[in-house]
mmCIF file of C-alpha atoms and ligand atoms in Angstrom:
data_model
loop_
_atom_site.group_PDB
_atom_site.id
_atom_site.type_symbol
_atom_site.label_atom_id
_atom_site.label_comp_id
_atom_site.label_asym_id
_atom_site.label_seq_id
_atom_site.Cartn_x
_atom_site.Cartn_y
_atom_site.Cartn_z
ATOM 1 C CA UNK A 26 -14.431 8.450 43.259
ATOM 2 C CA UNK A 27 -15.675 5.403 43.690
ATOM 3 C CA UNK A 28 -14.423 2.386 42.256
ATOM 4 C CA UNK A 29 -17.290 1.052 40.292
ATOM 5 C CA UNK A 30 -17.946 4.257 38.400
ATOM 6 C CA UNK A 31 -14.425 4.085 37.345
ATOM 7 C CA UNK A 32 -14.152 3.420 33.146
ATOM 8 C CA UNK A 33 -11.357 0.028 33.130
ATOM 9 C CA UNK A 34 -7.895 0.168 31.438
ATOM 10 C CA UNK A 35 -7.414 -3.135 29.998
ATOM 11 C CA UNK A 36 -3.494 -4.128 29.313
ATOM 12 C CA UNK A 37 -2.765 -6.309 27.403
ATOM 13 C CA UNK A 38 0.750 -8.340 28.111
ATOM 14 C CA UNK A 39 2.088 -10.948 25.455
ATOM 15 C CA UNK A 40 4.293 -13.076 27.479
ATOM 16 C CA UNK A 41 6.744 -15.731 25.966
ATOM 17 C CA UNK A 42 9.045 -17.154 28.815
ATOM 18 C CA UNK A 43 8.804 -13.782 31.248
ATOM 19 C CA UNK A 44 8.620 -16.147 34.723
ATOM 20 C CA UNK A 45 11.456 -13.227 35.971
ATOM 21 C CA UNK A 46 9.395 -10.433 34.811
ATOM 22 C CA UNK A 47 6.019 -10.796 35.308
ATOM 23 C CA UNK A 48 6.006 -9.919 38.791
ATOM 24 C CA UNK A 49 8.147 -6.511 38.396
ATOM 25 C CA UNK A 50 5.748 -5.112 35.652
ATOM 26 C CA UNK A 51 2.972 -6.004 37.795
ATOM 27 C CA UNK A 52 4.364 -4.041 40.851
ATOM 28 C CA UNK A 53 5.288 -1.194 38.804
ATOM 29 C CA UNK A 54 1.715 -1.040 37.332
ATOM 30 C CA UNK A 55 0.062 -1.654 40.404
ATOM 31 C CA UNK A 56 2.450 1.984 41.791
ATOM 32 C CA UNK A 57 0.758 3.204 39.058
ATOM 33 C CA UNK A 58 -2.913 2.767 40.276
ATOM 34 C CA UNK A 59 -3.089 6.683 42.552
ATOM 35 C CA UNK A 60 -1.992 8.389 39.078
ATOM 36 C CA UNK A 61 -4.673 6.673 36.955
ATOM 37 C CA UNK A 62 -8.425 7.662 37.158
ATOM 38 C CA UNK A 63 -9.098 4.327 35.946
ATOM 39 C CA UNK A 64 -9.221 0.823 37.181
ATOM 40 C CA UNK A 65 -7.044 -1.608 35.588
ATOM 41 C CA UNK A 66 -7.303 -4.808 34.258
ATOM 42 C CA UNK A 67 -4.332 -7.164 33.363
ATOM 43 C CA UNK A 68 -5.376 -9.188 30.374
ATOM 44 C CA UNK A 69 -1.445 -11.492 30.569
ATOM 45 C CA UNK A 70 -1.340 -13.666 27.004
ATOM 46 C CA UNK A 71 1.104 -16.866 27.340
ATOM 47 C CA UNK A 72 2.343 -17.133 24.381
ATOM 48 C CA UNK A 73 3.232 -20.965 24.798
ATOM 49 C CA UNK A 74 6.029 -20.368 27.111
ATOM 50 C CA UNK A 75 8.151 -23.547 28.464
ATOM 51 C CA UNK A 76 9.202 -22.016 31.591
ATOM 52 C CA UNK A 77 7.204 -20.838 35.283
ATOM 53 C CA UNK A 78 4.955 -18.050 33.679
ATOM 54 C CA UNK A 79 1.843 -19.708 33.240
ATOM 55 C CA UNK A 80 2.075 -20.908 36.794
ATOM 56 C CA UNK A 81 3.076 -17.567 37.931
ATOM 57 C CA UNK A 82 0.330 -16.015 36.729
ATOM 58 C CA UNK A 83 -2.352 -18.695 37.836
ATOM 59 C CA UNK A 84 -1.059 -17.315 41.401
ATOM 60 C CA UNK A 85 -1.085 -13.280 40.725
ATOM 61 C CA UNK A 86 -4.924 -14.495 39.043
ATOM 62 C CA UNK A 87 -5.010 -16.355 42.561
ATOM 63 C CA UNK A 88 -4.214 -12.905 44.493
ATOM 64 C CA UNK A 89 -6.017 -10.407 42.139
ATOM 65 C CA UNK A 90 -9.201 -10.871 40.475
ATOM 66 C CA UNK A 91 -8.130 -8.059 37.985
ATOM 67 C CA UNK A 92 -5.779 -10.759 36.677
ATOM 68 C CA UNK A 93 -6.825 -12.335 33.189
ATOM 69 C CA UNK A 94 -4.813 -14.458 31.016
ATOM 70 C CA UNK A 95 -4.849 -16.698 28.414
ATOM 71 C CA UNK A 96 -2.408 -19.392 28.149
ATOM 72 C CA UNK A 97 -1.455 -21.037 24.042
ATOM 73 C CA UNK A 98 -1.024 -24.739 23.583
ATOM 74 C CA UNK A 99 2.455 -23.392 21.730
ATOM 75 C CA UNK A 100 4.119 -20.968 20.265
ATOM 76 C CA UNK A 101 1.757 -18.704 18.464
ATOM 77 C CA UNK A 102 4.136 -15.269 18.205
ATOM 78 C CA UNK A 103 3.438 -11.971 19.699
ATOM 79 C CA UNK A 104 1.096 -11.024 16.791
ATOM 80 C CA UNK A 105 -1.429 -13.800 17.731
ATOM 81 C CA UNK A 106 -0.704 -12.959 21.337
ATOM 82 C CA UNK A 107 -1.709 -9.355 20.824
ATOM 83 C CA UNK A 108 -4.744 -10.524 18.714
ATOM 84 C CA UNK A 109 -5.442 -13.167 21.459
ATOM 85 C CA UNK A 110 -5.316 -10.165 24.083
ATOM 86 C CA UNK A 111 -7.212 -7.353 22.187
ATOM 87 C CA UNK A 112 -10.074 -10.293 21.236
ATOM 88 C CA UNK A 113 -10.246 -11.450 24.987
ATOM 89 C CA UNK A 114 -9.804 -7.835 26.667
ATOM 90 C CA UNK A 115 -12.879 -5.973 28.363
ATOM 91 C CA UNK A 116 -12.764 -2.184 29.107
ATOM 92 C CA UNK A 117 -13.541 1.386 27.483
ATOM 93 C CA UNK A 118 -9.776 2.151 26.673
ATOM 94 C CA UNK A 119 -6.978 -0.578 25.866
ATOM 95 C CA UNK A 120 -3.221 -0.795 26.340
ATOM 96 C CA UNK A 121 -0.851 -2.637 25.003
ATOM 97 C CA UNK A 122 2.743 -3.149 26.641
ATOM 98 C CA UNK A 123 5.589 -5.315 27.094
ATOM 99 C CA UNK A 124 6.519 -7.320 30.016
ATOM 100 C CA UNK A 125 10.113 -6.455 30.126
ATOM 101 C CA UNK A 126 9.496 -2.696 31.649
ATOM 102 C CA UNK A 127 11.118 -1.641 28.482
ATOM 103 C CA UNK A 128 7.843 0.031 27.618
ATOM 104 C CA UNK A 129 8.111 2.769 30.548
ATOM 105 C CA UNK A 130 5.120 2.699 32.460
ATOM 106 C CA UNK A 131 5.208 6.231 34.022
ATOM 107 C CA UNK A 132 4.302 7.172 30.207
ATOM 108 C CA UNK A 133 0.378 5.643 31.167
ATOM 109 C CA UNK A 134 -1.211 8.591 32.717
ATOM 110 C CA UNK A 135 -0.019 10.472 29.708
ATOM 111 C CA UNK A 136 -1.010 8.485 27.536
ATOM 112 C CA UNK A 137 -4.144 7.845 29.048
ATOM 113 C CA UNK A 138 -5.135 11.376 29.389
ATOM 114 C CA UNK A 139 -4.764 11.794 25.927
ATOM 115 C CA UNK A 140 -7.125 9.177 24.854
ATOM 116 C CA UNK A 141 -9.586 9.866 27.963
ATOM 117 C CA UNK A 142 -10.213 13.598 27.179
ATOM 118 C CA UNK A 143 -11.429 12.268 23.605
ATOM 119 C CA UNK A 144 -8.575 14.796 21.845
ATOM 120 C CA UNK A 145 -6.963 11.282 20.796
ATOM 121 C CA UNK A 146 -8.434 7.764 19.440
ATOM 122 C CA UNK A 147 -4.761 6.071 20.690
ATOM 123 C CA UNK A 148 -1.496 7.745 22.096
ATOM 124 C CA UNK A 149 1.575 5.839 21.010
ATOM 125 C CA UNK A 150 4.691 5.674 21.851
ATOM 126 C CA UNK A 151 8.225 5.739 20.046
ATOM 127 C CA UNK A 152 11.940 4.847 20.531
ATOM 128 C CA UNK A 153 13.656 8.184 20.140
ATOM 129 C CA UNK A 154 17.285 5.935 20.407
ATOM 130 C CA UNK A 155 18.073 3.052 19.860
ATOM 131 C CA UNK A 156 21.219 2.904 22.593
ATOM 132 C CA UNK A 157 21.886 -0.324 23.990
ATOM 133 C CA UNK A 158 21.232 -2.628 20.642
ATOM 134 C CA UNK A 159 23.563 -3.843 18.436
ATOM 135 C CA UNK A 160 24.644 -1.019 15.891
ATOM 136 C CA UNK A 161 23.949 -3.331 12.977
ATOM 137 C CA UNK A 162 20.365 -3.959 14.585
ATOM 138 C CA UNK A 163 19.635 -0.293 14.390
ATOM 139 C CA UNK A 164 21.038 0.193 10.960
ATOM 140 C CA UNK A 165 18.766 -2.415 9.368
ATOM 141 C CA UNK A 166 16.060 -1.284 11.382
ATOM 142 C CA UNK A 167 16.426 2.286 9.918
ATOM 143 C CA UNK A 168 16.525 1.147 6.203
ATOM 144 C CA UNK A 169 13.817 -1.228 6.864
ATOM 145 C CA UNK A 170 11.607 2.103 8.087
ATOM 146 C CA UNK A 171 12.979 4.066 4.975
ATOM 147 C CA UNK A 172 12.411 1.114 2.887
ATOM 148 C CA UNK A 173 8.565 0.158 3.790
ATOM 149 C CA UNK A 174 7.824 4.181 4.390
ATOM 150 C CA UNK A 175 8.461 4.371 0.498
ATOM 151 C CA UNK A 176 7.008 1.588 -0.847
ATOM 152 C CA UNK A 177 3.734 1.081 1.735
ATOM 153 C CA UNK A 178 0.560 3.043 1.308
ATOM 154 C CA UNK A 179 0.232 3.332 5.704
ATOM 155 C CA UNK A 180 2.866 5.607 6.787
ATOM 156 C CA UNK A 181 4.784 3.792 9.379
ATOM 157 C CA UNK A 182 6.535 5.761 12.152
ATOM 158 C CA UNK A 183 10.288 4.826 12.583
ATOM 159 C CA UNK A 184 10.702 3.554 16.265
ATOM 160 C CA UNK A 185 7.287 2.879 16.835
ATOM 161 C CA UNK A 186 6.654 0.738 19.658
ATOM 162 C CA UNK A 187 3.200 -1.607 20.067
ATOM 163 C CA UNK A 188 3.118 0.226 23.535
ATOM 164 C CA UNK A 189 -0.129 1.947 23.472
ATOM 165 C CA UNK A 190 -3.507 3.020 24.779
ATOM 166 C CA UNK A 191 -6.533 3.191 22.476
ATOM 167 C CA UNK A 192 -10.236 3.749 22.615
ATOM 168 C CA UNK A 193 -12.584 0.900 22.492
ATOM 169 C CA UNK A 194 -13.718 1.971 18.958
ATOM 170 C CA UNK A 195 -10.025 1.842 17.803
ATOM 171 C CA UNK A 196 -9.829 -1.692 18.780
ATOM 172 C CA UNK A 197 -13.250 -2.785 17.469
ATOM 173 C CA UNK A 198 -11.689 -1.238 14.045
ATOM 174 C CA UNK A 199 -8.654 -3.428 14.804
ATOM 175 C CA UNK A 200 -10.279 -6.799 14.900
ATOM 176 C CA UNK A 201 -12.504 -5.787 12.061
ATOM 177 C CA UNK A 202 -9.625 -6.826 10.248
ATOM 178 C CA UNK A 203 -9.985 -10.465 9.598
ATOM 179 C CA UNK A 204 -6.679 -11.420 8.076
ATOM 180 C CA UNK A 205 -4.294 -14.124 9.316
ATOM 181 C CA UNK A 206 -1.158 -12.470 8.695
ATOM 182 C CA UNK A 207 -0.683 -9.482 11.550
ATOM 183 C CA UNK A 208 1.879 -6.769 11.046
ATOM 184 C CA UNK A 209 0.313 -4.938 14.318
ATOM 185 C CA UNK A 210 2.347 -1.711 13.109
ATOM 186 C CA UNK A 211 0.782 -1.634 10.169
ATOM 187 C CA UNK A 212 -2.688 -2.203 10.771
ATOM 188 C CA UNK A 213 -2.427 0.391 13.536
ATOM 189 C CA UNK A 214 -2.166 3.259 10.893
ATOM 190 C CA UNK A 215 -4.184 1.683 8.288
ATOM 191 C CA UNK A 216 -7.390 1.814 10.674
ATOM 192 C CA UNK A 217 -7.149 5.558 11.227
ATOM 193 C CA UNK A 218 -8.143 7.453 13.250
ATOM 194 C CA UNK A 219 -5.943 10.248 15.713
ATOM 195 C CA UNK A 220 -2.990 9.020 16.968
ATOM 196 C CA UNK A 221 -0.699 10.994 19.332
ATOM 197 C CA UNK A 222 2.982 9.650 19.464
ATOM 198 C CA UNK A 223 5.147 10.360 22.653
ATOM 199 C CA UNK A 224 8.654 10.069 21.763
ATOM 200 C CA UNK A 225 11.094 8.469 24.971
ATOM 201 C CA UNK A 226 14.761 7.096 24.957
ATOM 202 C CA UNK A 227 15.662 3.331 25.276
ATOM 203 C CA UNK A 228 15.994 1.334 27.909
ATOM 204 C CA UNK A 229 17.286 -1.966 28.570
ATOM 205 C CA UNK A 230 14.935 -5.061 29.850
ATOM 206 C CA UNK A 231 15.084 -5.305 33.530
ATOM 207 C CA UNK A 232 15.420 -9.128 33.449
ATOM 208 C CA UNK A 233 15.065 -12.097 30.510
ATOM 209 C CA UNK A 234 16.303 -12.206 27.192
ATOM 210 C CA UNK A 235 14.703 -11.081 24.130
ATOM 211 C CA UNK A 236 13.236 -14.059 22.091
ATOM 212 C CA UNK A 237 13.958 -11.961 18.945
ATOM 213 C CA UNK A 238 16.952 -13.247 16.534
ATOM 214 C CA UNK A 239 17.678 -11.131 13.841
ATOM 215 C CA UNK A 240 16.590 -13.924 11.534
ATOM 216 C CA UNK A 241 13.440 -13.903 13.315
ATOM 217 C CA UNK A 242 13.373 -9.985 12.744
ATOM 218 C CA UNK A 243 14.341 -10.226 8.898
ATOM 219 C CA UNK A 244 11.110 -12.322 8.330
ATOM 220 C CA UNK A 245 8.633 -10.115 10.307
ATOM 221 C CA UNK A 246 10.320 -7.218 8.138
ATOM 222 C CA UNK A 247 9.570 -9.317 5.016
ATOM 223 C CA UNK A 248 6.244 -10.412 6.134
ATOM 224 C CA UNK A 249 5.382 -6.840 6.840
ATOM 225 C CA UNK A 250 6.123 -5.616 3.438
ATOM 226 C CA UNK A 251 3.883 -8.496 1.694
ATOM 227 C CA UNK A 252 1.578 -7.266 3.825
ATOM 228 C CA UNK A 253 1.131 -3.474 3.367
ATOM 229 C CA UNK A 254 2.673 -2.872 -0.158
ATOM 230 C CA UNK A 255 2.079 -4.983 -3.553
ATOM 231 C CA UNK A 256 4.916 -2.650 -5.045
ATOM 232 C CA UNK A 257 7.539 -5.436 -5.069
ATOM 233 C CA UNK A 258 5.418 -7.114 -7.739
ATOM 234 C CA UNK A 259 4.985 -4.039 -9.578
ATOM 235 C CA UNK A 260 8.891 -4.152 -9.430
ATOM 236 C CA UNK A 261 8.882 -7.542 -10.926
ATOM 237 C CA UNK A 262 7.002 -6.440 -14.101
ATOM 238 C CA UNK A 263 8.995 -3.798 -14.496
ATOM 239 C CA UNK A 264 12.364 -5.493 -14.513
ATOM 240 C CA UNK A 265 10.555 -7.269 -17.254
ATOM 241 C CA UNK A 266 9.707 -4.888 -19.345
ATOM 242 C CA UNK A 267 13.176 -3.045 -19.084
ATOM 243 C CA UNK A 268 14.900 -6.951 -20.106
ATOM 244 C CA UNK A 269 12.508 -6.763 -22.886
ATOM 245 C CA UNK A 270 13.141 -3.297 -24.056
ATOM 246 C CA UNK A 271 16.780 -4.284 -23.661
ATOM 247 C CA UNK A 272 16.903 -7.524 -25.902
ATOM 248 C CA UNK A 273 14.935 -5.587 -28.637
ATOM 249 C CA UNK A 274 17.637 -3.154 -29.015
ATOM 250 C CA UNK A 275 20.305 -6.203 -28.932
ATOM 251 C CA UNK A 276 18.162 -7.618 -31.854
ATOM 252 C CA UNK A 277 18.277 -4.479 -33.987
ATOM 253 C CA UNK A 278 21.990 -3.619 -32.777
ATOM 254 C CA UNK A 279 22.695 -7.805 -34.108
ATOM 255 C CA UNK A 280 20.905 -6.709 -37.398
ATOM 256 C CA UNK A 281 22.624 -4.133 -37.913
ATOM 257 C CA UNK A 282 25.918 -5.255 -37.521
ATOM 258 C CA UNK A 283 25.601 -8.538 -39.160
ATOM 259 C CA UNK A 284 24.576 -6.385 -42.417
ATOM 260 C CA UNK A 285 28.055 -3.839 -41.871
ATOM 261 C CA UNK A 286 30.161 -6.254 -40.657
ATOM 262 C CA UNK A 287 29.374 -10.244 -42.277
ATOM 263 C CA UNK A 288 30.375 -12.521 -40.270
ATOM 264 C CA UNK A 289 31.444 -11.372 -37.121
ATOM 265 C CA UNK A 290 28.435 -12.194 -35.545
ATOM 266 C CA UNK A 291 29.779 -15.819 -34.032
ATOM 267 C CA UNK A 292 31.860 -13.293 -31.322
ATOM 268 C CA UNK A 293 30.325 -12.678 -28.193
ATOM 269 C CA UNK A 294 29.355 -15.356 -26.241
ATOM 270 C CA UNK A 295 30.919 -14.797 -23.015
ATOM 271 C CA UNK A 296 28.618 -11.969 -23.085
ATOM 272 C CA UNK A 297 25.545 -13.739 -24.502
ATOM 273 C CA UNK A 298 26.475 -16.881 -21.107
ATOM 274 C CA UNK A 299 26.211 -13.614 -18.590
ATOM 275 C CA UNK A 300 23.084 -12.337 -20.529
ATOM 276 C CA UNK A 301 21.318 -15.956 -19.741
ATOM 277 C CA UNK A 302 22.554 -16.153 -16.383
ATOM 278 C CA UNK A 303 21.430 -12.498 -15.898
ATOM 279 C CA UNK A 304 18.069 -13.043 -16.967
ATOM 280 C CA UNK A 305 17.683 -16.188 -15.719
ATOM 281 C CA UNK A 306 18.859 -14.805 -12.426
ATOM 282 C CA UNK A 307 16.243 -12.233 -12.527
ATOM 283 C CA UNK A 308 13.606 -14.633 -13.400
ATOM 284 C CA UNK A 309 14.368 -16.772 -9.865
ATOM 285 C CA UNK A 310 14.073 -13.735 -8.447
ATOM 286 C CA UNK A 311 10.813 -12.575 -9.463
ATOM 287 C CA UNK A 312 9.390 -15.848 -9.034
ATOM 288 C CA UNK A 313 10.300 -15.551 -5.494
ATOM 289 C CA UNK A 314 8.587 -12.706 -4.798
ATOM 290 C CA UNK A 315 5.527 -13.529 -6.374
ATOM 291 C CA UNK A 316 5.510 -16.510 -4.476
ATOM 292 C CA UNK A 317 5.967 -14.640 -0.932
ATOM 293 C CA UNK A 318 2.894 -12.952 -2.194
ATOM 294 C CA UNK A 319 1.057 -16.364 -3.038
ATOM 295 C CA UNK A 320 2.531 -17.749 -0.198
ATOM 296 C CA UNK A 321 0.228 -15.028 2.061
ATOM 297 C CA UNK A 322 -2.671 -15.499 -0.334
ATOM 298 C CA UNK A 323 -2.330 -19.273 0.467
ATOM 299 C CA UNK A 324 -1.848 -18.905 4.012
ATOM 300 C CA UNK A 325 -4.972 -16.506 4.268
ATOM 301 C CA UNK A 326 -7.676 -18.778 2.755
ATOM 302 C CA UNK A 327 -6.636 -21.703 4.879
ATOM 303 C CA UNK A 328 -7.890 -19.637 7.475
ATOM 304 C CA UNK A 329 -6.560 -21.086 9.943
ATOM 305 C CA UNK A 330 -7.057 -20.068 13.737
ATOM 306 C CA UNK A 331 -4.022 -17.453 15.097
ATOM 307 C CA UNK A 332 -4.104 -18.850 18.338
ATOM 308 C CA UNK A 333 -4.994 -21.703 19.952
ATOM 309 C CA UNK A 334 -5.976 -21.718 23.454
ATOM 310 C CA UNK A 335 -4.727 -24.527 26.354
ATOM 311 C CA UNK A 336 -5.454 -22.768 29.812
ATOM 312 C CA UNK A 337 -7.651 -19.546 30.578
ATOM 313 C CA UNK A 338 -8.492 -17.485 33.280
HETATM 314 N N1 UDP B 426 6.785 -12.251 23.108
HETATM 315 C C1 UDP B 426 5.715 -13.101 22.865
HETATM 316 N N2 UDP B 426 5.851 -14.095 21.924
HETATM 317 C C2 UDP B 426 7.010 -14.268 21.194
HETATM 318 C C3 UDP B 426 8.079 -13.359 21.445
HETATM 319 C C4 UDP B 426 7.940 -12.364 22.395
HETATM 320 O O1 UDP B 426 4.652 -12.976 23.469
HETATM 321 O O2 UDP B 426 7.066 -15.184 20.370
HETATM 322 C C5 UDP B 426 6.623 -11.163 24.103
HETATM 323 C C6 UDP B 426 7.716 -11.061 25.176
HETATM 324 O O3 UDP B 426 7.447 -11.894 26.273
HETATM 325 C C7 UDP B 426 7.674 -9.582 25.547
HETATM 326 C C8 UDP B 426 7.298 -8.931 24.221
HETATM 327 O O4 UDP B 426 6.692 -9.923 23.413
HETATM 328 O O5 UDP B 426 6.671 -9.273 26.495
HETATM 329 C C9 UDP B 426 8.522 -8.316 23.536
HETATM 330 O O6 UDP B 426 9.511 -9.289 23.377
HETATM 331 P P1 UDP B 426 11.044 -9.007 23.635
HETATM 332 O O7 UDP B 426 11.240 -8.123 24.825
HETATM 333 O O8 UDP B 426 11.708 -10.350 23.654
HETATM 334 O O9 UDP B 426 11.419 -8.234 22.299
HETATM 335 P P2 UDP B 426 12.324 -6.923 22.111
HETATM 336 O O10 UDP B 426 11.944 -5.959 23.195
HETATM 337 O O11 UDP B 426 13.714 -7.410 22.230
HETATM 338 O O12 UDP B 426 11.958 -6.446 20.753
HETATM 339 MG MG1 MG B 427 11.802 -6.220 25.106
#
């Protein structure tokens, strides 16, 4: 076929301090290219990286003129730098992968085909294990999925990865979505349409580190929860309403004792010192999550720009 009445695969590749990697992920794609009945194009995001990759990728942009990137003035996080890509990208179907190989690309034609013979808006692609992490990663990880699958009105799929190809229509749904705070996972099921998820077993990065600390995870878990499910504030009225319930009976029960029993009613206040500190306890709480919740509303109407943009290509 010739090459110009080829549709284009667009990837898009959030990079945050990948000098090592860049290169290997493009060779491996670049195999790739007999197996696809696309062309590709290689939309690279910098998400404000401090070392080489910015200047390794002027070079590959140097080389290949199917090279794109965009380069932040900081750094934005790998939601922005998805948004970034999927905003800049051009191309009937889009993928989106990480740099570190861990997202195998042999799964491409696959995943491709799927989405190509229309059966499919986007074929995703899930961690079947979760070998090589820390056990105690995996473990909140799992109650985290449990946790949000319960409470969330979007199912999300446990092991999901942001690997993925999609239609053009998919992602025009995507950045229909106007708000500030991205949980990518999320809004990937809560646009629709048919998905197709090919399950594959974990593998290690083939150079780097991961930027992720489990701090860093806690708060995406968090922030993802604010953002697809209001039920924690529904939990908030509810331990309200129980307290309340609660110190009505201890009213009547206090009644009703001080009338059978005179004067025994000075006893008790250890108990009435943890009932404060209970409730008072509870109150911190609540106000806490109601303000994670303001906190996103506030954060929202700033509007504020996700990404900024230093260097582009
Ligand atoms: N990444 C990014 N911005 C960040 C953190 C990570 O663009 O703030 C990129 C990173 O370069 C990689 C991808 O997101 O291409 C996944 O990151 P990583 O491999 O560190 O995460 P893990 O696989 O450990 O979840
Ligand atoms: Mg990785």
């Amino acid at each position: 076929m010739d090459m110009a009445e080829k549709e284009t695969l667009a990837v898009i590749v959030p990079l945050l301090n990948e000098e090592e990697t860049i290169g290997l992920f493009y060779a491996a794609l670049e195999a790739l290219k007999p197996e696809l009945p696309v062309n590709l194009a290689y939309w690279f995001v910098d998400d404000g990286s401090t070392d080489g990759t910015l200047a390794v990728l002027q070079d590959l942009h140097a080389q290949d003129e199917a090279v794109h990137f965009v380069s932040f003035s900081r750094n934005f996080g790998k939601e922005a730098a998805l948004y970034a890509g999927l905003t800049q990208a051009q191309g009937e179907y889009v993928a989106v992968m990480d740099v570190d190989l861990q997202d195998p690309p042999e799964l491409l034609p696959e995943m491709l085909a799927g989405v190509c013979s229309g059966e499919f808006d986007a074929v995703g692609t899930r961690r079947v294990n979760r070998q090589g992490e820390a056990a105690i990663r995996s473990w909140f990880a799992d109650r985290f999925y449990q946790l949000i699958n319960k409470i969330s009105d979007v199912p999300f799929v446990p092991g999901a990865r942001d690997f993925r190809v999609m239609s053009r229509q998919m992602v025009t749904a995507i950045l229909s979505l106007s708000e500030t705070q991205r949980f990518s996972k999320g809004i990937f099921t809560w646009v629709g349409f048919k998905t197709k998820y090919i399950g594959f077993e974990n593998r290690a990065r083939v150079a780097g580190q991961t930027s992720w600390s489990f701090w860093q995870l806690t708060k995406y878990a968090i922030a993802g929860i604010v953002s697809f499910s209001t039920v924690p504030l529904m939990l908030v009225s509810l331990f309200g309403f129980v307290a309340f319930g609660l110190s009505v009976l201890g009213a009547i029960l206090i009644v009703i004792r001080e009338l059978l029993y005179p004067a025994t009613s000075a006893f008790g206040w250890p108990s009435l010192v943890v009932i404060i500190l209970f409730m008072s306890g509870v109150q911190l709480v609540s106000l806490g999550v109601i303000g994670r919740y303001i906190a996103a509303a506030y954060l929202e109407v700033k509007k504020r720009p996700l990404y900024i943009v230093k260097d582009k290509a």
